XYZ file of C-alpha atoms in Angstrom:
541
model
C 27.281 -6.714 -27.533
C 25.725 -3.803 -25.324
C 22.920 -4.784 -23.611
C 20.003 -1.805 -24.354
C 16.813 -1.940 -22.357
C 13.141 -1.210 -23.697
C 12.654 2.387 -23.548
C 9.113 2.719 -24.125
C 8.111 0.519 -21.359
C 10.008 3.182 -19.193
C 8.679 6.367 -20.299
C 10.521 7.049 -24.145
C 12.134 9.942 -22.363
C 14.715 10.461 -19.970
C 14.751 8.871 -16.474
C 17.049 9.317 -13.484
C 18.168 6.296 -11.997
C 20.850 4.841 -9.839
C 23.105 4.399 -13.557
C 22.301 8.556 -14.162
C 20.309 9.902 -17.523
C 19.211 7.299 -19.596
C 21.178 9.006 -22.580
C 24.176 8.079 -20.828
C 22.982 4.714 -19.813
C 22.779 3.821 -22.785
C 25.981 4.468 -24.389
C 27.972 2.775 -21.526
C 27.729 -0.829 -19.663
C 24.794 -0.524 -17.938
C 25.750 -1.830 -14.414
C 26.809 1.389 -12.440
C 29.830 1.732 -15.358
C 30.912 -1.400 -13.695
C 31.040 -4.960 -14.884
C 29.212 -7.015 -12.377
C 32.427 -9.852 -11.649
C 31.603 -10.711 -7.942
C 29.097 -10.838 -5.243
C 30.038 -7.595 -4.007
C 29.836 -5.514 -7.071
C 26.116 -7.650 -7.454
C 24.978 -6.810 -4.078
C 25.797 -2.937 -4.232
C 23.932 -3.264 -8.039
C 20.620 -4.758 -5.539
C 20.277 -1.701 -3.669
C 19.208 0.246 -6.621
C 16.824 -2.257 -7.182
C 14.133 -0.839 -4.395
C 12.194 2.130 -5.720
C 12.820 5.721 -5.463
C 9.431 6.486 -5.318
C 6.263 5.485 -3.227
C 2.844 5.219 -4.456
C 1.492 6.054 -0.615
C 0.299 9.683 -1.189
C -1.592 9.039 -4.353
C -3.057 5.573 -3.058
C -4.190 7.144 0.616
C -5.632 10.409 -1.495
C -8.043 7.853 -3.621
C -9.109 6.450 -0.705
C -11.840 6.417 1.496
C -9.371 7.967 4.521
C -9.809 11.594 2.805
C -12.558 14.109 2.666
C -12.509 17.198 0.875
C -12.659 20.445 2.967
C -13.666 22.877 0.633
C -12.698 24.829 -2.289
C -11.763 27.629 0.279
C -8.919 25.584 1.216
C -6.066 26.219 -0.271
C -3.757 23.637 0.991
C -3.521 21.682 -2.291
C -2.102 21.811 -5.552
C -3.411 20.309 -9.663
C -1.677 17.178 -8.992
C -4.011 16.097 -5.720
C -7.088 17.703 -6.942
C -6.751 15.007 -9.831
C -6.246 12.012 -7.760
C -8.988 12.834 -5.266
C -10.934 12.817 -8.108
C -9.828 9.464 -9.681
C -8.605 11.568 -12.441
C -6.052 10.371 -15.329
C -2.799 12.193 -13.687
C -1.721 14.676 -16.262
C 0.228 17.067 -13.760
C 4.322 15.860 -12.640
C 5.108 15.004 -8.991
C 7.522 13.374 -7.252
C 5.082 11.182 -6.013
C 2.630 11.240 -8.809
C 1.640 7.409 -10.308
C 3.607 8.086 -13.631
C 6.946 8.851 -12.070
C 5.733 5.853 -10.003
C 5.797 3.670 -13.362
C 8.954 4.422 -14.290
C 10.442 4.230 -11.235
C 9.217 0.821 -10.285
C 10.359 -0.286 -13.809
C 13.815 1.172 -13.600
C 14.251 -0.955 -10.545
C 13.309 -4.026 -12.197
C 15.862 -3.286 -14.681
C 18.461 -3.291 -11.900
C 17.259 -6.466 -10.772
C 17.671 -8.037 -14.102
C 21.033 -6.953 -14.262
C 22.206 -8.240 -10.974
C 20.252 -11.201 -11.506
C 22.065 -12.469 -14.699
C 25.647 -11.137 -13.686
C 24.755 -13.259 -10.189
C 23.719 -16.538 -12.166
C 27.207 -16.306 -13.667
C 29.069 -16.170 -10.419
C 30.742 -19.293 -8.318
C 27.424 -21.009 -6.565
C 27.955 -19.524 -3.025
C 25.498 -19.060 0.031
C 26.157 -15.673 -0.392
C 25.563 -15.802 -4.743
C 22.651 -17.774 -3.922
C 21.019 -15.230 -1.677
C 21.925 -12.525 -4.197
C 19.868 -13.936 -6.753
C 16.781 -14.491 -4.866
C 17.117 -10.714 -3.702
C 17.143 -10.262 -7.098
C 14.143 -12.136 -7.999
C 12.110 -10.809 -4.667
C 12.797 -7.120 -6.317
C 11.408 -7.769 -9.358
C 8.635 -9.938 -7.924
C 7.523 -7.358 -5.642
C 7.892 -4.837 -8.434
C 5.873 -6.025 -10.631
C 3.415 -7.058 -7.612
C 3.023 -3.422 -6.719
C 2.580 -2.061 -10.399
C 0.107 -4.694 -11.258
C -2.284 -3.632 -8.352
C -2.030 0.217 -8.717
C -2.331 -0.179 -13.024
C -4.692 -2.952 -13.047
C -7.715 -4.481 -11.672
C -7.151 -6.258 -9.087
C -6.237 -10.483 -9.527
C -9.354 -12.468 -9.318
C -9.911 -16.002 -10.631
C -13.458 -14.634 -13.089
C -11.423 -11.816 -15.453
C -8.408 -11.682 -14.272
C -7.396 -14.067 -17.272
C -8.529 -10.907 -19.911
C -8.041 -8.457 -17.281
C -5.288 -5.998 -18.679
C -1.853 -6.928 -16.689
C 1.661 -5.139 -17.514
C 4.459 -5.866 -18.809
C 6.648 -8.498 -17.018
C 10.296 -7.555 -17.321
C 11.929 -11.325 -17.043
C 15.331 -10.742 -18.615
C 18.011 -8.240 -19.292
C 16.760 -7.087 -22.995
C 18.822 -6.172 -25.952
C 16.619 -3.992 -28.170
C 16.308 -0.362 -27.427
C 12.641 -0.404 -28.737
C 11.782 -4.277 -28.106
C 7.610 -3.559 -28.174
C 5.910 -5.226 -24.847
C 2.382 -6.056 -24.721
C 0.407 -5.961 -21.289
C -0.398 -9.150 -20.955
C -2.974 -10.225 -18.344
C -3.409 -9.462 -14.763
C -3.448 -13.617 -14.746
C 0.210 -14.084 -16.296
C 1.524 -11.204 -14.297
C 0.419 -13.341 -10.677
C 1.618 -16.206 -12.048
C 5.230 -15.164 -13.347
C 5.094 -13.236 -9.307
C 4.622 -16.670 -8.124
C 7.627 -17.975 -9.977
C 9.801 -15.448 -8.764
C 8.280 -15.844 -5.546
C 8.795 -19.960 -5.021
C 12.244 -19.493 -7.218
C 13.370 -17.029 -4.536
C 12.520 -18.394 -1.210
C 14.162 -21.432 -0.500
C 17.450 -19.616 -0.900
C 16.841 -15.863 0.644
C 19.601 -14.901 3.219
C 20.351 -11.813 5.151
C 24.290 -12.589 5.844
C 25.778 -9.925 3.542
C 23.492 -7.510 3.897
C 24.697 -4.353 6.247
C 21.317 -3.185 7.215
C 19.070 -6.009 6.518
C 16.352 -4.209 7.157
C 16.516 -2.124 3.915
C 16.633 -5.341 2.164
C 14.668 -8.287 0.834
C 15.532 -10.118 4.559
C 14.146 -13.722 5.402
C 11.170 -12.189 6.929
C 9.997 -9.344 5.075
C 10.288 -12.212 1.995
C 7.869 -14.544 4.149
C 5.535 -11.288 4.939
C 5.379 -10.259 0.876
C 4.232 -13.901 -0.320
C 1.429 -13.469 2.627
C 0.379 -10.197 1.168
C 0.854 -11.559 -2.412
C -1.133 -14.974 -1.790
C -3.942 -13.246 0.079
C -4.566 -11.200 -2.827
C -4.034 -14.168 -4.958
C -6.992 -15.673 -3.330
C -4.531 -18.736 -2.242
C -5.197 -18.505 1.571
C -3.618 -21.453 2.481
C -0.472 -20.510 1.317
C -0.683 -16.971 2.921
C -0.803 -18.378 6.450
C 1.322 -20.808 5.541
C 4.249 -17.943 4.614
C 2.710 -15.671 7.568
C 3.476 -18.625 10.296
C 7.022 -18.580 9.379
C 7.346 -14.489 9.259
C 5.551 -14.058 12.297
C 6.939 -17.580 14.121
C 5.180 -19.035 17.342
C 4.847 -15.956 19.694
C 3.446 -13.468 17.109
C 2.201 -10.290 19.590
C 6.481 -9.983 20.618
C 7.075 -9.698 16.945
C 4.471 -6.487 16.865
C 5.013 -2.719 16.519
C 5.262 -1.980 20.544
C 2.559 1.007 21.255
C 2.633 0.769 25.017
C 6.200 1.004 24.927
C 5.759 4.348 22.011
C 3.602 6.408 23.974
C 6.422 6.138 26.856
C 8.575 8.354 24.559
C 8.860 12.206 24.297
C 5.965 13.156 22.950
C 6.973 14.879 20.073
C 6.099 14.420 15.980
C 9.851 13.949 15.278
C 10.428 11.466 18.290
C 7.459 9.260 17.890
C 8.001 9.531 13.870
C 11.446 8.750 13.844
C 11.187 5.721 16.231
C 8.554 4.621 13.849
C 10.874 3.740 10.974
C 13.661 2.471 13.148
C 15.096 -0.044 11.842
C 15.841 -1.970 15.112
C 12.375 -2.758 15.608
C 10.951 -6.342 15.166
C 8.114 -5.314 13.357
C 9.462 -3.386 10.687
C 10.317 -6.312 7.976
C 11.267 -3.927 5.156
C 12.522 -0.127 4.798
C 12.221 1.466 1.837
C 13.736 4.936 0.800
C 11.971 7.693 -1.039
C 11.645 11.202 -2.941
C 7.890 12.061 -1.371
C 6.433 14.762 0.642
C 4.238 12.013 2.150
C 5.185 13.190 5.502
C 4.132 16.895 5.052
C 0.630 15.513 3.671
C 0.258 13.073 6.742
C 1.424 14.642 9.352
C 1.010 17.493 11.709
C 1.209 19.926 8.809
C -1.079 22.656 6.300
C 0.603 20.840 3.408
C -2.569 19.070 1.478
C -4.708 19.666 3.811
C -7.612 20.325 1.537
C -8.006 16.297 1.391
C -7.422 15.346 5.403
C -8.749 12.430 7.036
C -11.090 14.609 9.549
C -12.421 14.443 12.979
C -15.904 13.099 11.077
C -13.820 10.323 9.154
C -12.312 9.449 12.090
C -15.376 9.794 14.113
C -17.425 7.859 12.283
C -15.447 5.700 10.211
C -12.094 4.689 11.709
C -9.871 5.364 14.294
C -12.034 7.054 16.996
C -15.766 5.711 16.080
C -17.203 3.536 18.005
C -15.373 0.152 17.952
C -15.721 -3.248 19.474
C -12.284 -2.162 21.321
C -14.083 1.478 22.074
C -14.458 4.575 20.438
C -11.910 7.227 22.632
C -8.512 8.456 21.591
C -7.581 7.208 25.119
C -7.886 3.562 24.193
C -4.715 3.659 22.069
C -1.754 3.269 23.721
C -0.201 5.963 21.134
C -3.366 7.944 20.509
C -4.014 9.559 17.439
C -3.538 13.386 17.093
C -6.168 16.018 16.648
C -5.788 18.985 14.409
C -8.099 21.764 14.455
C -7.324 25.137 12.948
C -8.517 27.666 9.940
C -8.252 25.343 7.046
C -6.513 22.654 9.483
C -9.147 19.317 10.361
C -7.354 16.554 10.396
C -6.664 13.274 12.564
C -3.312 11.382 12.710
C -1.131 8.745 14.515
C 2.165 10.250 14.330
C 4.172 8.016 12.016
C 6.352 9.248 8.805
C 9.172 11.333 9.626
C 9.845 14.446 7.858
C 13.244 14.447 6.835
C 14.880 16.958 4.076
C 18.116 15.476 2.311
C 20.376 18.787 2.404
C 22.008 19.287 -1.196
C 23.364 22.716 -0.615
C 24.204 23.676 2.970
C 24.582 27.502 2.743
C 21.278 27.696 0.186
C 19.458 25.437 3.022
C 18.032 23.792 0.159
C 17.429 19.634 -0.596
C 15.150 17.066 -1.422
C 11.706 15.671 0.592
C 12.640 12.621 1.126
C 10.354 9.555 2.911
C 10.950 6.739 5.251
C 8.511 4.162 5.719
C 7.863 0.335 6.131
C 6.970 -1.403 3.342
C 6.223 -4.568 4.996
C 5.171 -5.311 8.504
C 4.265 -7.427 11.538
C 1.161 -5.662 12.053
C 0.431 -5.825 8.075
C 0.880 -10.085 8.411
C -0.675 -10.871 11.398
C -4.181 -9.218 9.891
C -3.086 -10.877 6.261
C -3.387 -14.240 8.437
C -6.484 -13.387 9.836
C -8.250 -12.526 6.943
C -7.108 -15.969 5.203
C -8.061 -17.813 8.304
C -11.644 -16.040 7.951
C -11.448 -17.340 4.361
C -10.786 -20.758 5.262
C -13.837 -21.000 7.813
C -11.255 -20.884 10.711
C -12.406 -18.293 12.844
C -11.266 -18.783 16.299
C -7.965 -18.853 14.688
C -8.881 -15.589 12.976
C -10.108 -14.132 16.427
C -7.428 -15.082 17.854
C -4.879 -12.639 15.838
C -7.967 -9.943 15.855
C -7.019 -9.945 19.805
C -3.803 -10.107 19.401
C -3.466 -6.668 17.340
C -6.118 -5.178 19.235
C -3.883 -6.312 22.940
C -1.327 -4.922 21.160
C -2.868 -1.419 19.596
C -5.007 -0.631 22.469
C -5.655 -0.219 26.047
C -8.879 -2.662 25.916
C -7.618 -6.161 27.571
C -11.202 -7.971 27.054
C -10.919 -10.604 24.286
C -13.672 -11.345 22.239
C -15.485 -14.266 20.927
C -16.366 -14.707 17.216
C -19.393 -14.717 18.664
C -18.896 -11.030 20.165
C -17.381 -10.030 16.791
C -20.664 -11.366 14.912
C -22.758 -9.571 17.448
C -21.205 -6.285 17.353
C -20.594 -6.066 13.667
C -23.930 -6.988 12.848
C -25.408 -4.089 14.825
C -23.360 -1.746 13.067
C -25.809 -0.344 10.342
C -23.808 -0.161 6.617
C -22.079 3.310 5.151
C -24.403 5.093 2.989
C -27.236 3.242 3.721
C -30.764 5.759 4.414
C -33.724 3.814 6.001
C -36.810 5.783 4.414
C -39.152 5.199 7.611
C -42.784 5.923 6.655
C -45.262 8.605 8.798
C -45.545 5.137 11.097
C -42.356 4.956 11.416
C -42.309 1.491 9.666
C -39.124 0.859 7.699
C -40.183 0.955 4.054
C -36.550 0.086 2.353
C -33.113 1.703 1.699
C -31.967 4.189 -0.157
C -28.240 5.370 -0.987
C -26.860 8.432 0.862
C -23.042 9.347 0.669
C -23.276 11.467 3.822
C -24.116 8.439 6.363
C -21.202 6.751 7.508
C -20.019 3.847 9.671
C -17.262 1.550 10.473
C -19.098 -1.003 8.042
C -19.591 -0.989 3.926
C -21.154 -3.273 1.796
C -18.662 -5.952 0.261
C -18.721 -7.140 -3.233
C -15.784 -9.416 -3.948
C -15.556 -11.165 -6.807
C -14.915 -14.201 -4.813
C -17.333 -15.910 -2.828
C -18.279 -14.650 0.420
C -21.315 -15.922 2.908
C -24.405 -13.086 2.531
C -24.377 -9.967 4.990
C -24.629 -10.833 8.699
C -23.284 -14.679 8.365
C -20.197 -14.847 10.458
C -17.685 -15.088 7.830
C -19.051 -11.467 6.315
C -18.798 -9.939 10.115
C -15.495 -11.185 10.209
C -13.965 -9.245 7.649
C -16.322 -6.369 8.619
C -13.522 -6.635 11.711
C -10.302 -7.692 9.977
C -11.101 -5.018 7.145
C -11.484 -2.205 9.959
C -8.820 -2.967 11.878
C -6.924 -3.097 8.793
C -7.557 0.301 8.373
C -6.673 1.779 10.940
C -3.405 -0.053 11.403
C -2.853 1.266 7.661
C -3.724 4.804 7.918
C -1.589 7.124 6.182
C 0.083 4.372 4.343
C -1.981 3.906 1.349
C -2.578 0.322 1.522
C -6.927 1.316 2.420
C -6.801 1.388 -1.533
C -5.816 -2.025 -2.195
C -8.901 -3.355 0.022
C -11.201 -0.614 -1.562
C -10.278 -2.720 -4.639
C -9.997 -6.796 -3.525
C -13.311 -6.118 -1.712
C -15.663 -3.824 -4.491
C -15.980 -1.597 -1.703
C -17.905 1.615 -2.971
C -16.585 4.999 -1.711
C -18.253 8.359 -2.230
C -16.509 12.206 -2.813
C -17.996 14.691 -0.625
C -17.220 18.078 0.462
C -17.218 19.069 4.066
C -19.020 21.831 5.821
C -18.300 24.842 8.012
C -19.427 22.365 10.769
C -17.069 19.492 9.819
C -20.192 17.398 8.896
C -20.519 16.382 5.272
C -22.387 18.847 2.692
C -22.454 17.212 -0.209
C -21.424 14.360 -2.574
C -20.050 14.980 -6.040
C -19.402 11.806 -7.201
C -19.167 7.982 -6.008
C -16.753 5.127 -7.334
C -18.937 2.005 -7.821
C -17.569 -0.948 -7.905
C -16.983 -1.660 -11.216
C -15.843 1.299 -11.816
C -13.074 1.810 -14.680
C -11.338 4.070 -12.651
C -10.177 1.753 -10.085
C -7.212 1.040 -12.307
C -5.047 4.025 -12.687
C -3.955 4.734 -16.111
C -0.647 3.877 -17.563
C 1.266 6.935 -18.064
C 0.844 9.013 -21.255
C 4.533 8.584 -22.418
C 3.629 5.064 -22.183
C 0.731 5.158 -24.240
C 2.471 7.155 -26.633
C 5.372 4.477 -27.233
C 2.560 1.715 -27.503
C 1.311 0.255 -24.948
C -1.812 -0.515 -24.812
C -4.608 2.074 -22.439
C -6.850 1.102 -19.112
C -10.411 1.505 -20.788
C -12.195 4.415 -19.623
């Protein structure tokens, strides 16, 4: 019997994927027109199980690492004026969250496939590692779907929290209806992939492992996935064996970067190369994230700016410092008509050439999914968790020895000390005519390297040591993250509140037209409206 696969959880219309048009998918075998009789035909089935798309550009834009520059600007198109503005995405992009959807889903497909033509094949070390690429794809999936559709996993609502559907077989109905479940049952079916997976993931017939589910970028995905699971135990336990026993030689190597031509395309390119120990996972993608990142007009209406970065990140004052000379790569300053903008060189542009004499091709993207650099501040933060900060401090230091200039460790007792004379984002002090400090008030134009947290676990007050802790683990994170759309995911796991405000002739903030509070529907993007239409089930609103 053919084997069909759900189309409404996909989009109910057509959707190009590794196996073509979905018309045509379904009227043949749908394994690449191949049946899947051996490891090899399996593995080659696995590469079209990693995403064409990337949800960076849309998860950066709803960030806090953008301000808006003005409606004089014209550097930006329908499509980013929505997400800015937390809007429900009604406008198609390549990297826009509903192709996202049914990208993400069409890979899990794939994974299915290879996964139950692998558990029919001869038990081999090779067969073996097949299948648990298999089940890291759809795992990871399903991971990254979950946290950019839903609320984000905690252990109060996330067990009526809307989840998404959890594609755990090969299906064969064409419209087989799938309810959402619960952000609860989609962690927990992640952690069966997950502890399914590990025991047997191997890198021995993969060409380039690097654009593969490898030992290590498995290990650095269950740290991510357990940190946000709130099982901190288990994330160091899974970042000890990425990272090993000499964790700063496994990090991205800045000193060594800024020793390189200094040019976007050299630094950007060496960046992504694949050679390097700290890039765990490679993944592929149609995007113009690189134009709208780097040293380009291209979006520019929504930049992270010299105040941003100023004030908030990269170049405000820091426990490290607060000068674009501390980095041993520095981050780039753009100032022009309708150009303010600050950058570490990272994501290469690169054009995939479909007709040589029209010069004309696809934007395509580069970039590491999974990281050194990512894990070692995962490990901190569930170290900070666990009460263990001089362990925690220990990996602060080591990214910051590693990122900067600034060889001065600190203490947890510096880290407690500096943090807590950092005043709060947003926060006013009314002073009275005697200058006494009469209370607080809210102002979206203030800004700092600090923000009030509001988990919905349980963290000590403001000022205890465990709160300045992640003050420093969150704003290192940050930086280390900029430009790759993973800010959003902390915005979310920590209730941090982030304003929209538009910035002056002067590059200092004018006004604020709206804040995202934190609980806020529109933290959750919505499904896509193909989706709805089929049956599934809306984010509230």
């Amino acid at each position: 019997m053919k084997k069909y696969i759900g189309l409404s959880i996909i989009s109910g219309a057509l959707v190009l994927s590794s196996c073509g048009k979905f018309d045509e998918f379904l009227d043949t075998t749908p394994d690449n027109r191949t049946t899947l009789d051996s490891e090899e035909k399996v593995e080659k089935m696995l590469v079209s199980g990693y995403p064409e798309t990337t949800p960076i550009l849309f998860m950066e834009t709803m960030s806090d690492n953008v301000d808006d520059y003005g409606e004089n600007n014209p550097y930006t198109d329908r499509f980013l004026d929505q997400v800015y503005h937390w809007e429900d995405v009604t406008e198609t992009d390549n990297d826009d969250p509903n192709y996202f959807w049914e990208t993400s889903y069409t890979s899990i497909i794939n994974a299915n496939l290879a996964l139950e033509a692998a558990e029919k094949l001869p038990e081999t070390r090779n067969a073996q590692a097949a299948r648990a690429e298999a089940l890291l794809i759809r795992a990871y999936n399903h991971f990254m779907l979950c946290n950019v559709f839903c609320k984000n996993y905690n252990t109060t609502t996330s067990t009526t929290d809307l989840g998404i559907p959890y594609l755990d077989a090969v299906e064969d109905q064409l419209d087989k209806h799938h309810e959402r479940g619960t952000v609860a049952e989609v962690y927990e079916k992640i952690d069966k992939d997950l502890q399914e997976a590990l025991p047997y993931v191997g890198s021995e017939y993969m060409s380039v492992p690097k654009y593969h589910f490898n030992p290590k970028a498995a290990y650095a995905f269950a740290c991510r996935f357990y940190l946000f699971y709130e099982k901190w135990d288990k994330a160091i336990e899974y970042a000890n064996k990425c990272l090993g026993t000499e964790a700063s030689s496994q990090l991205r190597d800045w000193q060594a970067m800024s020793k390189l031509t200094s040019e976007f395309e050299v630094i950007s390119k060496h960046y992504i190369d694949a050679s390097l120990s700290c890039n765990l996972l490679l993944v592929t993608s149609y995007s113009k994230v690189a134009l709208n990142f780097g040293p380009y007009y291209t979006g520019k209406r929504y930049a992270h700016g010299t105040f941003l970065a100023a004030t908030e990140t990269c170049n405000a004052e820091n426990i490290f410092g607060n000068e674009e000379s501390v980095y041993y790569s520095r981050p780039r300053t753009y100032n022009a008509t309708n150009l303010n903008c600050v950058i570490f060189w990272k994501l290469p542009y690169l054009v995939e050439i479909t007709d040589p004499v029209a010069q004309i091709g696809y934007l395509r993207c580069v970039y590491p999914a999974l990281t050194t650099d990512e894990v070692i501040l995962n490990r901190a933060e569930a170290y900070i968790m666990m009460g263990q900060y001089e362990k925690a401090a220990a990996d602060l230091n080591t990214w910051k020895s590693n990122i900067t200039k600034n060889t001065t460790d600190f203490s947890v007792e510096d880290i407690v000390k500096f943090y807590n004379s950092v005043d709060y984002s947003y926060d006013k002090y009314i002073i009275t005519e005697k200058g006494d400090t009469t209370g607080v008030e809210f102002d979206g134009k203030v800004s700092t390297i600090k923000k009030h947290l509001h988990p919905a676990f349980a963290i000590d007050q403001e000022g205890s040591t465990q709160e300045a802790m992640l003050q420093c683990v969150l704003g290192f994170r940050r930086i280390e993250t900029l430009q790759t759309g993973l800010r959003w995911f902390d915005i979310k796991r920590y209730g941090i509140e982030i304003v929209r405000r538009v910035i002056a002739a002067d590059g200092t903030p004018d006004k604020v037209v709206d804040v995202l509070k934190t609980d806020d529907q529109r933290r959750a993007i919505q499904i896509p409206p193909r989706v709805r239409d089929a049956g599934i089930e809306a984010n509230p609103r």
